[in-house]
Amino acid sequence: MQKPAGHSNLIDVVALRYSRLVMSEESVVVSRGKINNANYSSLFKKHQQWADTIMDQIQAMQIFVRIVELGSFSRAAEKLQLPRATVSHTLKRLEQRLGVRLLVRTTRQVNITAEGTLYYHRCLQLLSAFEEADSLFSHQRLQPEGKVRIDMPHSLARNVVIPALRDFYQRYPHITLILGANDSTIDLLREGVDCVLRAWLPHDEQLAARNIGQQPQITCASPAYLEKYGIPMSLDDLAGHQSVGYFSQLNHRDYPLEFVCQGKIENRVLPSILSVSGADAYIAAGMAGLGLIQVPTAGIQGQLAQGELIEVLSHIPPPVMPLFIMYPPGRFLAPRVRVLIDWLIELFAHYPPESDEPGNRT
């Protein structure tokens, strides 16, 4: 059976280690005179067939997991660099061996059954155990290598992460990052992303999340806007002002402005002539004089330094925004993913990052 790309190393290592174990055990038996050459050959062949069966089962699990995660036989085949016929045949044989229907296939989509869901989570545990066992000592003698797919907001990538990547590559020259700049919610499992940075906790219970930083925010506006509407000195002064709306992708409602006053969060809803859903558009609207905005400071350092945006109400700032890194649970983090997360934590500890959604919002 052809091996899926990216997983052959695991299968080869299992085969090699098992073969060495078999040879070692049977050499002892032969040395004790308990088996002749014919029996030895038969026993070795039997063990080798067993090892091949185990490796086929591991590959079937890997293929099944990819189909579930990507929601498509074709995408799974492309991801694993296997013929689609091989993927379909493997899934069919797996269902026959288990005696249950794991997936329901239609012309448009692939749906997982109740039995398939149970088997999927068990496969994740088993495959994670194999990877963890294989990686226990490799990090001590080898540098992490391979591709890591990560997704983060446009402004976070542009202003914080990409400018610092030279340091990352000096430490880990054998890792290739595939960095997606996205302000919207994505499906990690279906899109094959290893981890994602966002300013909110996942609504998807299938994702694990880790808080890796805090992001101070400010309220600001353009000089032209402040010249027209005046500089607010208190919450009461906001009565004559307007804001740029930033709407939730979940309910399409504008978020209110938020201020921390004496340890409590005060919300203010101001009139808006424009509402947007992306960080770049939100900042651009503020620079164009269309209203007050609230953004993480790390994302507008250049605009503040050049006087294109001016901070107001600094004594009652917006709440600090957390930053989370999210990844599929139940999986041992590969060394290449683990070192990236550790590097990001170190980066954000020295450089407060910004994210794609203003305010402490979900």
mmCIF file of C-alpha atoms in Angstrom, residues 6-258:
data_model
loop_
_atom_site.group_PDB
_atom_site.id
_atom_site.type_symbol
_atom_site.label_atom_id
_atom_site.label_comp_id
_atom_site.label_asym_id
_atom_site.label_seq_id
_atom_site.Cartn_x
_atom_site.Cartn_y
_atom_site.Cartn_z
ATOM 1 C CA GLY A 6 4.267 13.255 5.817
ATOM 2 C CA HIS A 7 3.584 10.032 7.696
ATOM 3 C CA SER A 8 6.030 7.594 6.103
ATOM 4 C CA ASN A 9 8.649 8.379 8.716
ATOM 5 C CA LEU A 10 6.408 7.177 11.529
ATOM 6 C CA ILE A 11 5.539 3.955 9.709
ATOM 7 C CA ASP A 12 9.154 3.303 8.716
ATOM 8 C CA VAL A 13 10.351 3.827 12.270
ATOM 9 C CA VAL A 14 7.729 1.433 13.646
ATOM 10 C CA ALA A 15 8.724 -1.174 11.059
ATOM 11 C CA LEU A 16 12.442 -0.761 11.668
ATOM 12 C CA ARG A 17 12.199 -0.921 15.426
ATOM 13 C CA TYR A 18 9.870 -3.897 15.342
ATOM 14 C CA SER A 19 12.100 -5.748 12.879
ATOM 15 C CA ARG A 20 15.105 -5.169 15.125
ATOM 16 C CA LEU A 21 13.132 -6.439 18.089
ATOM 17 C CA VAL A 22 12.093 -9.608 16.227
ATOM 18 C CA MET A 23 15.640 -10.271 15.035
ATOM 19 C CA SER A 24 16.986 -9.778 18.544
ATOM 20 C CA GLU A 25 14.453 -12.059 20.203
ATOM 21 C CA GLU A 26 14.815 -14.849 17.651
ATOM 22 C CA SER A 27 18.614 -14.677 17.669
ATOM 23 C CA VAL A 28 18.408 -15.541 21.352
ATOM 24 C CA VAL A 29 16.084 -18.455 20.603
ATOM 25 C CA VAL A 30 18.373 -19.796 17.870
ATOM 26 C CA SER A 31 21.444 -19.475 20.079
ATOM 27 C CA ARG A 32 19.746 -21.666 22.652
ATOM 28 C CA GLY A 33 19.138 -24.361 20.051
ATOM 29 C CA LYS A 34 15.363 -24.264 20.395
ATOM 30 C CA ILE A 35 14.530 -23.668 16.745
ATOM 31 C CA ASN A 36 15.883 -24.840 13.400
ATOM 32 C CA ASN A 37 16.428 -22.721 10.291
ATOM 33 C CA ALA A 38 13.112 -23.685 8.693
ATOM 34 C CA ASN A 39 11.139 -22.820 11.799
ATOM 35 C CA TYR A 40 13.082 -19.606 12.187
ATOM 36 C CA SER A 41 12.212 -18.543 8.643
ATOM 37 C CA SER A 42 8.559 -19.357 9.206
ATOM 38 C CA LEU A 43 8.438 -17.514 12.503
ATOM 39 C CA PHE A 44 10.157 -14.446 11.089
ATOM 40 C CA LYS A 45 7.752 -14.367 8.135
ATOM 41 C CA LYS A 46 4.817 -14.597 10.527
ATOM 42 C CA HIS A 47 6.119 -11.700 12.601
ATOM 43 C CA GLN A 48 6.816 -9.635 9.484
ATOM 44 C CA GLN A 49 3.268 -10.177 8.232
ATOM 45 C CA TRP A 50 1.960 -9.081 11.615
ATOM 46 C CA ALA A 51 4.098 -5.935 11.486
ATOM 47 C CA ASP A 52 2.855 -5.138 7.964
ATOM 48 C CA THR A 53 -0.742 -5.534 9.150
ATOM 49 C CA ILE A 54 -0.155 -3.143 12.050
ATOM 50 C CA MET A 55 1.387 -0.563 9.717
ATOM 51 C CA ASP A 56 -1.542 -0.878 7.300
ATOM 52 C CA GLN A 57 -3.930 -0.262 10.193
ATOM 53 C CA ILE A 58 -1.962 2.818 11.245
ATOM 54 C CA GLN A 59 -2.092 4.148 7.688
ATOM 55 C CA ALA A 60 -5.837 3.476 7.514
ATOM 56 C CA MET A 61 -6.292 5.487 10.716
ATOM 57 C CA GLN A 62 -4.262 8.359 9.269
ATOM 58 C CA ILE A 63 -6.313 8.379 6.078
ATOM 59 C CA PHE A 64 -9.608 8.206 7.974
ATOM 60 C CA VAL A 65 -8.582 11.105 10.246
ATOM 61 C CA ARG A 66 -7.645 13.232 7.233
ATOM 62 C CA ILE A 67 -10.978 12.554 5.528
ATOM 63 C CA VAL A 68 -12.846 13.630 8.661
ATOM 64 C CA GLU A 69 -10.724 16.739 9.181
ATOM 65 C CA LEU A 70 -10.873 17.915 5.580
ATOM 66 C CA GLY A 71 -14.438 16.757 4.915
ATOM 67 C CA SER A 72 -13.520 15.360 1.521
ATOM 68 C CA PHE A 73 -11.943 12.256 -0.010
ATOM 69 C CA SER A 74 -10.348 14.364 -2.743
ATOM 70 C CA ARG A 75 -8.831 16.893 -0.343
ATOM 71 C CA ALA A 76 -7.569 14.086 1.892
ATOM 72 C CA ALA A 77 -5.944 12.385 -1.090
ATOM 73 C CA GLU A 78 -4.341 15.652 -2.174
ATOM 74 C CA LYS A 79 -3.088 16.390 1.340
ATOM 75 C CA LEU A 80 -1.597 12.904 1.722
ATOM 76 C CA GLN A 81 -0.345 12.843 -1.879
ATOM 77 C CA LEU A 82 -2.189 9.608 -2.579
ATOM 78 C CA PRO A 83 -4.482 8.589 -5.444
ATOM 79 C CA ARG A 84 -8.118 9.185 -4.590
ATOM 80 C CA ALA A 85 -8.833 5.537 -5.390
ATOM 81 C CA THR A 86 -6.351 4.478 -2.712
ATOM 82 C CA VAL A 87 -8.065 6.671 -0.127
ATOM 83 C CA SER A 88 -11.522 5.329 -1.037
ATOM 84 C CA HIS A 89 -10.333 1.718 -1.077
ATOM 85 C CA THR A 90 -8.604 2.089 2.283
ATOM 86 C CA LEU A 91 -11.713 3.555 3.900
ATOM 87 C CA LYS A 92 -13.871 0.786 2.437
ATOM 88 C CA ARG A 93 -11.554 -1.926 3.763
ATOM 89 C CA LEU A 94 -11.432 -0.209 7.156
ATOM 90 C CA GLU A 95 -15.226 -0.174 7.426
ATOM 91 C CA GLN A 96 -15.370 -3.819 6.369
ATOM 92 C CA ARG A 97 -12.788 -4.808 8.952
ATOM 93 C CA LEU A 98 -14.585 -2.925 11.734
ATOM 94 C CA GLY A 99 -18.032 -3.989 10.594
ATOM 95 C CA VAL A 100 -19.525 -0.498 10.953
ATOM 96 C CA ARG A 101 -20.243 2.506 8.758
ATOM 97 C CA LEU A 102 -17.848 5.304 9.681
ATOM 98 C CA LEU A 103 -18.784 7.888 7.058
ATOM 99 C CA VAL A 104 -21.858 8.683 4.994
ATOM 100 C CA ARG A 105 -20.846 9.952 1.561
ATOM 101 C CA THR A 106 -23.014 12.071 -0.728
ATOM 102 C CA THR A 107 -22.203 13.938 -3.915
ATOM 103 C CA ARG A 108 -21.683 17.149 -1.943
ATOM 104 C CA GLN A 109 -20.287 16.248 1.450
ATOM 105 C CA VAL A 110 -18.986 13.611 3.828
ATOM 106 C CA ASN A 111 -20.777 13.173 7.153
ATOM 107 C CA ILE A 112 -19.402 11.222 10.068
ATOM 108 C CA THR A 113 -21.597 8.682 11.854
ATOM 109 C CA ALA A 114 -21.863 8.197 15.613
ATOM 110 C CA GLU A 115 -19.598 5.164 15.336
ATOM 111 C CA GLY A 116 -17.232 7.163 13.164
ATOM 112 C CA THR A 117 -17.037 9.923 15.768
ATOM 113 C CA LEU A 118 -16.044 7.442 18.474
ATOM 114 C CA TYR A 119 -13.459 5.848 16.211
ATOM 115 C CA TYR A 120 -12.115 9.258 15.123
ATOM 116 C CA HIS A 121 -11.344 10.377 18.668
ATOM 117 C CA ARG A 122 -9.749 7.027 19.458
ATOM 118 C CA CYS A 123 -7.596 7.289 16.332
ATOM 119 C CA LEU A 124 -6.400 10.724 17.450
ATOM 120 C CA GLN A 125 -5.307 9.284 20.776
ATOM 121 C CA LEU A 126 -3.501 6.330 19.223
ATOM 122 C CA LEU A 127 -1.756 8.338 16.509
ATOM 123 C CA SER A 128 -0.730 10.930 19.088
ATOM 124 C CA ALA A 129 0.750 8.188 21.240
ATOM 125 C CA PHE A 130 2.791 6.881 18.300
ATOM 126 C CA GLU A 131 4.080 10.353 17.458
ATOM 127 C CA GLU A 132 4.860 11.152 21.080
ATOM 128 C CA ALA A 133 6.788 7.921 21.577
ATOM 129 C CA ASP A 134 8.726 8.510 18.381
ATOM 130 C CA SER A 135 9.559 12.107 19.378
ATOM 131 C CA LEU A 136 10.629 11.507 22.980
ATOM 132 C CA PHE A 137 14.337 11.812 22.282
ATOM 133 C CA SER A 138 14.559 13.116 18.725
ATOM 134 C CA HIS A 139 14.490 16.737 19.901
ATOM 135 C CA GLN A 140 17.690 16.121 21.865
ATOM 136 C CA ARG A 141 19.729 15.340 18.760
ATOM 137 C CA LEU A 142 17.837 16.855 15.830
ATOM 138 C CA GLN A 143 16.561 20.329 15.090
ATOM 139 C CA PRO A 144 12.814 20.527 14.419
ATOM 140 C CA GLU A 145 12.005 20.501 10.740
ATOM 141 C CA GLY A 146 9.030 20.487 8.411
ATOM 142 C CA LYS A 147 6.103 22.744 7.580
ATOM 143 C CA VAL A 148 3.848 24.509 10.074
ATOM 144 C CA ARG A 149 0.606 26.105 8.922
ATOM 145 C CA ILE A 150 -0.433 29.016 11.114
ATOM 146 C CA ASP A 151 -3.161 31.611 10.635
ATOM 147 C CA MET A 152 -3.367 35.039 12.252
ATOM 148 C CA PRO A 153 -4.942 38.467 11.651
ATOM 149 C CA HIS A 154 -3.485 40.678 8.909
ATOM 150 C CA SER A 155 -2.352 43.429 11.262
ATOM 151 C CA LEU A 156 -0.814 40.986 13.732
ATOM 152 C CA ALA A 157 1.207 39.339 10.971
ATOM 153 C CA ARG A 158 2.267 42.635 9.412
ATOM 154 C CA ASN A 159 3.169 44.594 12.545
ATOM 155 C CA VAL A 160 4.417 42.005 15.017
ATOM 156 C CA VAL A 161 5.207 38.527 13.733
ATOM 157 C CA ILE A 162 6.717 38.961 10.261
ATOM 158 C CA PRO A 163 9.197 41.689 11.342
ATOM 159 C CA ALA A 164 10.538 39.280 13.995
ATOM 160 C CA LEU A 165 10.765 36.137 11.850
ATOM 161 C CA ARG A 166 14.473 36.568 11.122
ATOM 162 C CA ASP A 167 15.149 35.575 14.742
ATOM 163 C CA PHE A 168 12.907 32.520 14.420
ATOM 164 C CA TYR A 169 14.677 31.277 11.291
ATOM 165 C CA GLN A 170 18.084 31.810 12.856
ATOM 166 C CA ARG A 171 17.033 29.412 15.602
ATOM 167 C CA TYR A 172 15.076 26.961 13.452
ATOM 168 C CA PRO A 173 16.386 27.091 9.870
ATOM 169 C CA HIS A 174 14.743 23.795 8.887
ATOM 170 C CA ILE A 175 11.155 24.879 9.602
ATOM 171 C CA THR A 176 8.986 26.299 6.830
ATOM 172 C CA LEU A 177 6.067 28.478 7.912
ATOM 173 C CA ILE A 178 2.914 28.722 5.832
ATOM 174 C CA LEU A 179 1.402 31.882 7.283
ATOM 175 C CA GLY A 180 -2.171 32.797 6.468
ATOM 176 C CA ALA A 181 -3.277 36.362 7.203
ATOM 177 C CA ASN A 182 -6.971 36.186 7.949
ATOM 178 C CA ASP A 183 -9.379 38.249 10.038
ATOM 179 C CA SER A 184 -12.231 35.746 9.960
ATOM 180 C CA THR A 185 -13.061 32.523 11.743
ATOM 181 C CA ILE A 186 -11.551 29.456 10.091
ATOM 182 C CA ASP A 187 -12.051 25.722 10.479
ATOM 183 C CA LEU A 188 -8.674 24.348 11.548
ATOM 184 C CA LEU A 189 -9.607 20.723 11.039
ATOM 185 C CA ARG A 190 -11.067 21.131 7.557
ATOM 186 C CA GLU A 191 -8.406 23.554 6.355
ATOM 187 C CA GLY A 192 -5.476 21.581 7.736
ATOM 188 C CA VAL A 193 -4.094 24.449 9.851
ATOM 189 C CA ASP A 194 -1.775 23.492 12.719
ATOM 190 C CA CYS A 195 -2.553 26.492 14.911
ATOM 191 C CA VAL A 196 -4.264 29.870 14.782
ATOM 192 C CA LEU A 197 -3.920 33.148 16.678
ATOM 193 C CA ARG A 198 -7.079 34.968 17.690
ATOM 194 C CA ALA A 199 -8.296 37.383 20.356
ATOM 195 C CA TRP A 200 -11.184 35.221 21.494
ATOM 196 C CA LEU A 201 -11.679 31.797 22.981
ATOM 197 C CA PRO A 202 -12.896 29.156 20.531
ATOM 198 C CA HIS A 203 -16.611 28.479 20.334
ATOM 199 C CA ASP A 204 -15.690 25.109 18.832
ATOM 200 C CA GLU A 205 -15.263 22.595 21.648
ATOM 201 C CA GLN A 206 -12.980 20.560 19.374
ATOM 202 C CA LEU A 207 -10.222 23.160 19.756
ATOM 203 C CA ALA A 208 -7.754 23.624 22.581
ATOM 204 C CA ALA A 209 -6.688 27.168 23.473
ATOM 205 C CA ARG A 210 -3.757 28.696 25.323
ATOM 206 C CA ASN A 211 -3.433 32.315 26.398
ATOM 207 C CA ILE A 212 -0.036 33.458 25.163
ATOM 208 C CA GLY A 213 -0.170 37.203 25.665
ATOM 209 C CA GLN A 214 -1.991 40.405 26.519
ATOM 210 C CA GLN A 215 -2.618 43.331 24.209
ATOM 211 C CA PRO A 216 -3.016 46.870 25.595
ATOM 212 C CA GLN A 217 -5.492 48.993 23.641
ATOM 213 C CA ILE A 218 -6.130 52.686 23.220
ATOM 214 C CA THR A 219 -8.925 54.952 22.049
ATOM 215 C CA CYS A 220 -7.825 57.220 19.224
ATOM 216 C CA ALA A 221 -8.882 59.314 16.254
ATOM 217 C CA SER A 222 -7.381 61.324 13.410
ATOM 218 C CA PRO A 223 -6.305 64.961 13.845
ATOM 219 C CA ALA A 224 -8.994 66.046 11.365
ATOM 220 C CA TYR A 225 -11.707 64.290 13.362
ATOM 221 C CA LEU A 226 -10.565 65.815 16.674
ATOM 222 C CA GLU A 227 -10.378 69.262 15.104
ATOM 223 C CA LYS A 228 -14.001 68.911 13.983
ATOM 224 C CA TYR A 229 -15.522 67.227 17.050
ATOM 225 C CA GLY A 230 -13.125 68.259 19.805
ATOM 226 C CA ILE A 231 -10.992 66.189 22.163
ATOM 227 C CA PRO A 232 -13.132 64.227 24.653
ATOM 228 C CA MET A 233 -11.893 64.461 28.233
ATOM 229 C CA SER A 234 -14.482 62.229 29.918
ATOM 230 C CA LEU A 235 -17.198 59.719 29.095
ATOM 231 C CA ASP A 236 -19.766 62.510 29.252
ATOM 232 C CA ASP A 237 -17.939 64.315 26.443
ATOM 233 C CA LEU A 238 -18.629 61.381 24.122
ATOM 234 C CA ALA A 239 -22.228 62.534 23.726
ATOM 235 C CA GLY A 240 -21.250 64.684 20.767
ATOM 236 C CA HIS A 241 -18.985 62.147 19.091
ATOM 237 C CA GLN A 242 -19.286 59.246 16.663
ATOM 238 C CA SER A 243 -17.350 56.024 16.250
ATOM 239 C CA VAL A 244 -16.374 53.687 13.459
ATOM 240 C CA GLY A 245 -18.510 50.584 13.900
ATOM 241 C CA TYR A 246 -16.846 47.181 14.185
ATOM 242 C CA PHE A 247 -19.363 44.391 13.798
ATOM 243 C CA SER A 248 -19.320 40.823 15.017
ATOM 244 C CA GLN A 249 -19.112 38.116 12.380
ATOM 245 C CA LEU A 250 -21.384 36.007 14.580
ATOM 246 C CA ASN A 251 -24.389 38.336 14.850
ATOM 247 C CA HIS A 252 -23.373 41.271 12.603
ATOM 248 C CA ARG A 253 -23.939 43.775 15.411
ATOM 249 C CA ASP A 254 -21.550 46.614 16.161
ATOM 250 C CA TYR A 255 -19.496 46.286 19.315
ATOM 251 C CA PRO A 256 -19.762 49.181 21.773
ATOM 252 C CA LEU A 257 -16.739 51.186 22.840
ATOM 253 C CA GLU A 258 -15.358 49.895 26.147
#
